[in-house]
Amino acid sequence: MPEIAERLKHLPPYLFAEIDKKKREVRARGVDVIDLGIGDPDLPTPPHIIHALQKAAEDPANHRYPSYEGMLAYRQAVADWYAKRFNVRLDPEEEVLTLIGSKEGTAHIPLAFVNPGDVVLVPDPGYPVYAAGTWFAGGDVHWMPLRRENGFLPDLDAIPAEVARRAKLMYLNYPNNPTAAVATRDFFARVVAFARRHGILVCHDLMYSELKFDGFEPPSLLEVEGAREVGVEFHSLSKTYSMTGWRLGFCVGNRAAVAGLGAVKTNVDSGVFQAVQIAGIAALTGPQDLAERYRRTYEARRNIVVAGLKQLGWEVDVPKGTFFVWAPVPGGLDSRSFATRLMEEAGVVVTPGVGFGPSGEGFYRIALTVEQARLAEAMERLKRLTL
Ligand SMILES: *Cc1c(COP(=O)(O)O)cnc(C)c1O
């Protein structure tokens, strides 16, 4: 057996494995653990989507290899959805690509545009896949700290000229995991100008565009003038329609970028089961009432958590999107010690901010993926805690 490759040794230790271990220990002691660490919807996929899959799975035409770029009907449904939701017109043949979940696309796109030694601009804290995908392609990560005083948006002026010159890609993600921050069109316009100046491809992860609160409508990067020349957007049905297990997403935007990612995928995978893509069409074009009910469910859960933390006198910004609450650790503890104490003394699991990058230190993340009564119970338990 050969030694493991350098690129795997390079990956940072997986903090969540440590949390899982502690969780098992606490559970083994008989504690009723309330797990607010899971970024995976607890609500079921709407039935009409499941029925579309069942029917499509019975059709032998769907049993063969699908096309690499995805079914045109699915890509058309994506284009129609973008037109309706963002007023962005996309050519389904050249500007839309089917993905095996958006994670797959965000992980693979550096292979199309990053040479060894090139720089990729990555948000810190952030979804770990952006850095891992960069390293797998031999690129160097330049971290862009997301600070609360900047609304958890990266400070583009703080990126050294020398780094910007070497940069090929920039990852962004708004509404944001883990900070739950949102971005405006103004910010995206500044990003587009920066990207044009430096010849950078912007990879915007728009995963949480439909988990939106208080009437806020998260914009698409592609709404901004000139964005199509420098950007792509990644999205999927995972969070909006509670379909994380189905593995269905898409990449849209710049033609050359879509083609480059497509060329990588042609050599790696053979597309998404057509029955799943047909179910995806049902999700995007069918009734939205259940998705809307889920959105309101997350909003109500958010309200419980925000009210609970405020009652404790703990600081919290009210999130306008995602199913996360991101808040400063009270009492001067570091985020890991705080999470450990919450688990051991209250049986409540939260994710320490440092797990998403060094700039996440001093914060913790609560996932709104458990029902209201359990969230309320978690808030009660925190009240009894003395930090
Ligand atoms: C959940 C999540 C993903 C994964 O999406 P899939 O479509 O299920 O692969 C991607 N990005 C962010 C920021 C996420 O939170």
Coordinates of C-alpha atoms and ligand atoms in Angstrom, one line a residue:
M1 CA 0.0 0.0 0.0
P2 CA 1.6 3.3 -1.1
E3 CA 1.7 6.3 1.3
I4 CA -1.2 8.7 1.1
A5 CA -0.8 11.5 -1.4
E6 CA 0.5 14.9 -0.2
R7 CA -2.8 16.6 -1.3
L8 CA -4.7 14.6 1.3
K9 CA -2.1 15.2 4.0
H10 CA -2.5 18.9 3.4
L11 CA -6.1 19.0 4.4
P12 CA -6.7 20.5 7.8
P13 CA -7.9 18.2 10.6
Y14 CA -11.6 17.6 10.4
L15 CA -12.9 19.4 13.5
F16 CA -16.4 17.9 13.1
A17 CA -15.0 14.4 13.7
E18 CA -14.0 15.6 17.1
I19 CA -17.4 17.0 17.8
D20 CA -19.1 13.7 16.7
K21 CA -16.9 11.8 19.1
K22 CA -17.8 14.0 22.0
K23 CA -21.5 13.8 21.0
R24 CA -21.4 10.0 21.2
E25 CA -19.7 10.2 24.6
V26 CA -22.4 12.5 26.0
R27 CA -25.2 10.4 24.5
A28 CA -23.7 7.3 26.0
R29 CA -24.0 8.9 29.4
G30 CA -27.8 9.0 28.7
V31 CA -28.0 12.7 28.0
D32 CA -30.9 13.7 25.6
V33 CA -28.7 15.6 23.1
I34 CA -30.2 18.4 21.1
D35 CA -28.1 18.6 18.0
L36 CA -28.0 22.1 16.5
G37 CA -24.9 21.3 14.5
I38 CA -26.4 19.7 11.4
G39 CA -26.6 21.7 8.1
D40 CA -29.1 19.2 6.6
P41 CA -32.9 19.9 6.4
D42 CA -35.0 17.8 8.7
L43 CA -38.1 18.4 6.6
P44 CA -39.0 15.8 3.9
T45 CA -38.9 16.3 0.2
P46 CA -42.3 17.4 -1.1
P47 CA -44.4 14.4 -2.3
H48 CA -45.0 15.6 -5.9
I49 CA -41.2 15.5 -6.4
I50 CA -41.0 12.0 -5.1
H51 CA -43.8 10.9 -7.3
A52 CA -42.1 12.4 -10.4
L53 CA -39.0 10.3 -9.5
Q54 CA -41.0 7.1 -9.1
K55 CA -42.7 7.5 -12.4
A56 CA -39.5 8.4 -14.2
A57 CA -37.6 5.5 -12.6
E58 CA -40.0 3.1 -14.3
D59 CA -39.2 4.3 -17.8
P60 CA -36.4 2.3 -19.4
A61 CA -35.4 5.4 -21.4
N62 CA -34.1 6.7 -18.2
H63 CA -32.0 3.7 -17.3
R64 CA -29.1 4.5 -19.7
Y65 CA -26.2 6.9 -19.4
P66 CA -27.5 10.4 -19.2
S67 CA -25.9 13.2 -21.3
Y68 CA -22.8 14.7 -19.6
E69 CA -24.1 18.3 -19.7
G70 CA -27.5 17.2 -18.3
M71 CA -31.0 16.9 -19.9
L72 CA -32.0 19.9 -22.0
A73 CA -35.4 19.9 -20.3
Y74 CA -33.8 20.2 -16.9
R75 CA -31.4 22.9 -18.0
Q76 CA -34.4 24.7 -19.6
A77 CA -36.3 24.5 -16.3
V78 CA -33.3 26.1 -14.6
A79 CA -33.1 28.9 -17.2
D80 CA -36.9 29.5 -16.8
W81 CA -36.5 29.6 -13.0
Y82 CA -33.6 32.1 -13.3
A83 CA -35.7 34.3 -15.6
K84 CA -38.6 34.3 -13.2
R85 CA -36.7 34.6 -10.0
F86 CA -33.9 37.0 -11.0
N87 CA -34.9 38.3 -14.4
V88 CA -31.7 36.8 -15.7
R89 CA -31.9 35.2 -19.2
L90 CA -29.8 32.1 -19.7
D91 CA -29.1 30.0 -22.8
P92 CA -29.9 26.5 -21.5
E93 CA -27.5 24.9 -24.0
E94 CA -24.4 27.0 -23.3
E95 CA -24.9 28.7 -20.0
V96 CA -26.4 25.9 -17.8
L97 CA -24.8 22.7 -16.7
T98 CA -26.3 19.9 -14.5
L99 CA -24.3 19.1 -11.4
I100 CA -24.3 16.2 -8.9
G101 CA -25.2 18.7 -6.2
S102 CA -23.5 22.1 -6.1
K103 CA -20.7 20.8 -3.9
E104 CA -19.5 18.7 -6.8
G105 CA -19.3 21.7 -9.1
T106 CA -17.6 24.0 -6.6
A107 CA -15.0 21.3 -5.9
H108 CA -14.3 20.6 -9.5
I109 CA -14.1 24.1 -11.1
P110 CA -10.5 24.9 -10.0
L111 CA -9.4 21.9 -12.1
A112 CA -10.6 23.8 -15.2
F113 CA -9.0 27.2 -14.4
V114 CA -6.2 26.9 -11.8
N115 CA -2.7 25.9 -12.5
P116 CA -0.3 24.9 -9.8
G117 CA 0.9 28.0 -8.0
D118 CA -2.1 30.1 -9.0
V119 CA -4.1 31.8 -6.3
V120 CA -7.7 31.3 -5.3
L121 CA -9.5 33.8 -3.1
V122 CA -11.5 32.0 -0.5
P123 CA -13.7 33.3 2.3
D124 CA -12.7 32.7 5.9
P125 CA -14.8 31.4 7.6
G126 CA -16.4 29.5 4.8
Y127 CA -17.7 26.2 3.3
P128 CA -14.6 23.9 3.5
V129 CA -15.0 22.7 -0.1
Y130 CA -13.7 25.9 -1.7
A131 CA -10.2 25.5 -0.1
A132 CA -10.1 21.7 -0.6
G133 CA -11.0 22.1 -4.4
T134 CA -8.2 24.7 -4.7
W135 CA -5.6 22.5 -3.1
F136 CA -6.6 19.4 -5.2
A137 CA -5.9 21.5 -8.3
G138 CA -2.5 22.6 -6.9
G139 CA -3.6 26.2 -6.2
D140 CA -2.7 28.4 -3.3
V141 CA -5.5 29.7 -1.1
H142 CA -5.6 33.3 -0.1
W143 CA -8.0 33.7 2.7
M144 CA -10.4 36.7 2.7
P145 CA -11.4 37.3 6.3
L146 CA -15.1 37.9 6.8
R147 CA -15.5 40.4 9.7
R148 CA -18.6 41.3 11.5
E149 CA -17.9 45.0 11.2
N150 CA -18.0 44.6 7.4
G151 CA -21.2 42.6 7.5
F152 CA -19.2 39.5 6.8
L153 CA -18.4 40.6 3.3
P154 CA -14.7 40.4 2.2
D155 CA -12.8 43.6 2.0
L156 CA -11.6 43.6 -1.6
D157 CA -9.3 46.6 -1.0
A158 CA -7.4 44.5 1.5
I159 CA -6.3 42.0 -1.1
P160 CA -2.7 42.7 -1.9
A161 CA -2.0 43.7 -5.5
E162 CA 0.5 40.9 -5.9
V163 CA -2.1 38.4 -4.8
A164 CA -4.8 39.8 -7.0
R165 CA -2.4 39.6 -10.0
R166 CA -1.9 35.8 -9.4
A167 CA -5.5 35.1 -8.6
K168 CA -7.6 33.1 -11.0
L169 CA -10.8 32.4 -9.0
M170 CA -12.8 34.0 -6.2
Y171 CA -15.3 32.1 -4.2
L172 CA -18.3 33.9 -2.6
N173 CA -21.4 32.6 -0.9
Y174 CA -24.4 34.8 0.0
P175 CA -26.6 34.2 1.8
N176 CA -23.6 32.8 3.6
N177 CA -22.8 29.6 5.4
P178 CA -21.8 29.9 8.2
T179 CA -22.3 33.6 9.0
A180 CA -25.9 33.8 7.6
A181 CA -24.9 37.2 6.2
V182 CA -26.4 38.5 2.9
A183 CA -25.0 40.6 0.1
T184 CA -26.5 43.4 -2.0
R185 CA -26.3 44.1 -5.7
D186 CA -23.9 47.0 -4.8
F187 CA -21.4 44.6 -3.3
F188 CA -21.7 42.3 -6.3
A189 CA -21.1 45.2 -8.6
R190 CA -17.8 45.9 -6.8
V191 CA -16.9 42.3 -7.1
V192 CA -17.5 42.3 -10.8
A193 CA -15.4 45.4 -11.3
F194 CA -12.6 43.8 -9.2
A195 CA -12.8 40.6 -11.2
R196 CA -12.7 42.4 -14.6
R197 CA -9.7 44.4 -13.5
H198 CA -7.7 41.3 -12.5
G199 CA -9.0 38.7 -14.9
I200 CA -10.6 36.6 -12.2
L201 CA -13.5 34.1 -12.4
V202 CA -16.0 34.7 -9.7
C203 CA -17.7 31.5 -8.4
H204 CA -20.8 32.4 -6.4
D205 CA -22.4 29.7 -4.3
L206 CA -26.1 30.8 -4.3
M207 CA -27.2 27.7 -2.3
Y208 CA -29.4 29.6 0.1
S209 CA -31.2 32.1 -2.2
E210 CA -34.6 30.7 -1.3
L211 CA -34.2 30.5 2.5
K212 CA -34.9 34.2 2.9
F213 CA -36.6 36.1 5.7
D214 CA -38.4 39.4 6.4
G215 CA -39.2 40.0 2.8
F216 CA -35.5 40.2 1.8
E217 CA -34.8 38.8 -1.7
P218 CA -31.2 37.6 -2.1
P219 CA -29.9 38.8 -5.4
S220 CA -28.0 36.8 -8.0
L221 CA -24.5 37.9 -9.0
L222 CA -25.7 37.6 -12.6
E223 CA -28.2 40.4 -12.1
V224 CA -25.2 42.8 -12.1
E225 CA -24.1 44.4 -15.4
G226 CA -21.1 42.6 -16.8
A227 CA -21.3 39.7 -14.3
R228 CA -21.8 37.1 -17.1
E229 CA -18.3 38.0 -18.5
V230 CA -16.6 37.1 -15.2
G231 CA -18.9 34.9 -13.2
V232 CA -20.7 31.7 -12.6
E233 CA -23.2 30.7 -10.0
F234 CA -23.8 27.4 -8.3
H235 CA -27.1 26.3 -6.9
S236 CA -29.0 23.2 -6.1
L237 CA -32.3 21.9 -4.9
S238 CA -30.8 20.5 -1.7
K239 CA -31.8 23.2 0.8
T240 CA -34.8 24.8 -0.9
Y241 CA -36.7 21.5 -1.5
S242 CA -35.1 19.4 1.3
M243 CA -33.3 17.2 -1.3
T244 CA -29.8 16.9 0.0
G245 CA -29.8 13.1 -0.5
W246 CA -30.8 13.4 -4.1
R247 CA -27.6 15.0 -5.4
L248 CA -28.9 17.5 -8.0
G249 CA -27.6 21.0 -8.7
F250 CA -26.5 23.3 -11.5
C251 CA -23.9 25.8 -12.6
V252 CA -25.0 28.8 -14.6
G253 CA -23.3 31.9 -16.2
N254 CA -20.2 32.5 -18.2
R255 CA -20.1 30.2 -21.2
A256 CA -16.3 29.5 -21.1
A257 CA -16.5 28.7 -17.4
V258 CA -19.5 26.4 -17.9
A259 CA -17.7 24.7 -20.8
G260 CA -14.5 24.3 -18.7
L261 CA -16.3 22.7 -15.8
G262 CA -18.2 20.5 -18.3
A263 CA -14.9 19.3 -19.8
V264 CA -13.6 18.3 -16.3
K265 CA -16.9 16.5 -15.5
T266 CA -16.9 14.7 -18.9
N267 CA -13.7 13.0 -17.7
V268 CA -14.8 12.3 -14.1
D269 CA -18.5 11.4 -13.9
S270 CA -21.3 10.4 -16.3
G271 CA -24.0 12.8 -15.2
V272 CA -27.1 12.6 -13.0
F273 CA -29.7 9.8 -13.2
Q274 CA -32.3 11.2 -15.6
A275 CA -35.2 10.3 -13.2
V276 CA -33.6 12.6 -10.6
Q277 CA -33.3 15.4 -13.2
I278 CA -37.0 14.8 -14.1
A279 CA -37.8 15.1 -10.4
G280 CA -35.8 18.3 -10.4
I281 CA -38.0 19.7 -13.2
A282 CA -41.0 18.9 -11.0
A283 CA -39.3 20.8 -8.1
L284 CA -38.5 23.9 -10.1
T285 CA -41.7 24.1 -12.1
G286 CA -44.3 22.5 -9.9
P287 CA -46.2 23.9 -6.9
Q288 CA -44.1 25.9 -4.5
D289 CA -46.5 25.8 -1.5
L290 CA -44.5 23.3 0.5
A291 CA -41.2 25.0 -0.2
E292 CA -42.8 28.2 1.0
R293 CA -44.1 26.5 4.1
Y294 CA -40.6 25.2 4.8
R295 CA -39.1 28.7 4.4
R296 CA -41.7 30.0 6.9
T297 CA -40.8 27.1 9.2
Y298 CA -37.1 28.2 9.2
E299 CA -38.1 31.8 9.8
A300 CA -40.2 30.8 12.9
R301 CA -37.4 28.7 14.2
R302 CA -35.0 31.6 13.7
N303 CA -37.3 33.8 15.7
I304 CA -37.2 31.4 18.6
V305 CA -33.4 31.2 18.7
V306 CA -32.9 34.9 18.3
A307 CA -35.4 35.7 21.0
G308 CA -33.9 33.0 23.2
L309 CA -30.3 34.4 22.9
K310 CA -31.5 37.9 23.4
Q311 CA -33.2 36.9 26.6
L312 CA -30.0 35.5 27.8
G313 CA -28.3 38.8 27.1
W314 CA -26.2 37.1 24.4
E315 CA -25.4 39.2 21.3
V316 CA -26.9 38.1 18.0
D317 CA -27.5 39.6 14.6
V318 CA -30.9 38.7 13.1
P319 CA -30.2 36.6 10.0
K320 CA -32.0 37.5 6.7
G321 CA -31.3 34.2 5.1
T322 CA -30.0 30.6 5.4
F323 CA -31.0 28.2 8.1
F324 CA -28.2 29.2 10.4
V325 CA -27.7 31.7 13.3
W326 CA -24.2 32.9 13.8
A327 CA -23.4 34.7 17.0
P328 CA -20.4 35.9 19.1
V329 CA -19.4 33.5 21.8
P330 CA -20.4 35.1 25.2
G331 CA -18.2 35.2 28.2
G332 CA -14.9 35.5 26.6
L333 CA -14.5 31.7 25.9
D334 CA -12.9 30.5 22.7
S335 CA -15.4 28.8 20.4
R336 CA -14.2 25.3 21.0
S337 CA -14.4 25.5 24.8
F338 CA -17.8 27.1 24.5
A339 CA -19.1 24.4 22.3
T340 CA -17.7 21.7 24.6
R341 CA -19.3 23.3 27.7
L342 CA -22.7 23.6 25.9
M343 CA -22.5 20.0 25.0
E344 CA -21.3 18.7 28.4
E345 CA -23.4 20.9 30.7
A346 CA -26.6 21.5 28.6
G347 CA -26.6 18.6 26.1
V348 CA -26.8 21.2 23.3
V349 CA -24.6 20.8 20.2
V350 CA -23.5 24.0 18.4
T351 CA -20.6 24.3 15.9
P352 CA -17.5 26.3 17.0
G353 CA -16.8 29.0 14.5
V354 CA -13.1 28.1 14.2
G355 CA -14.2 24.9 12.5
F356 CA -15.0 27.1 9.4
G357 CA -11.6 28.9 9.4
P358 CA -9.5 31.0 11.8
S359 CA -11.6 34.1 11.4
G360 CA -14.6 32.1 12.7
E361 CA -12.9 32.1 16.1
G362 CA -15.1 34.0 18.7
F363 CA -18.3 32.8 17.0
Y364 CA -20.6 29.8 17.0
R365 CA -23.2 28.5 14.6
I366 CA -26.6 27.2 15.3
A367 CA -28.4 25.2 12.6
L368 CA -32.2 25.6 12.5
T369 CA -32.7 22.0 11.4
V370 CA -34.7 20.7 14.5
E371 CA -38.3 21.4 15.3
Q372 CA -39.5 24.4 17.3
A373 CA -40.2 22.6 20.6
R374 CA -36.6 21.3 20.6
L375 CA -35.2 24.7 19.8
A376 CA -37.2 26.2 22.7
E377 CA -36.0 23.4 25.0
A378 CA -32.4 24.1 23.9
M379 CA -32.9 27.8 24.8
E380 CA -34.3 26.8 28.2
R381 CA -31.3 24.7 28.9
L382 CA -28.9 27.5 28.0
K383 CA -30.7 29.7 30.6
R384 CA -29.7 27.3 33.3
L385 CA -26.1 27.5 32.3
T386 CA -23.6 29.7 34.1
L387 CA -20.6 30.4 31.9
Ligands
LIG1 C1 -25.2 22.6 1.9 C2 -24.2 23.5 1.1 C3 -23.7 23.0 -0.2 C4 -24.0 21.6 -0.7 O1 -25.0 21.6 -1.6 P1 -25.3 20.3 -2.4 O2 -26.1 20.9 -3.6 O3 -26.1 19.4 -1.6 O4 -24.0 19.7 -2.9 C5 -23.0 23.9 -0.9 N1 -22.6 25.1 -0.4 C6 -23.0 25.5 0.8 C7 -22.5 26.8 1.3 C8 -23.8 24.7 1.6 O5 -24.1 25.1 2.8

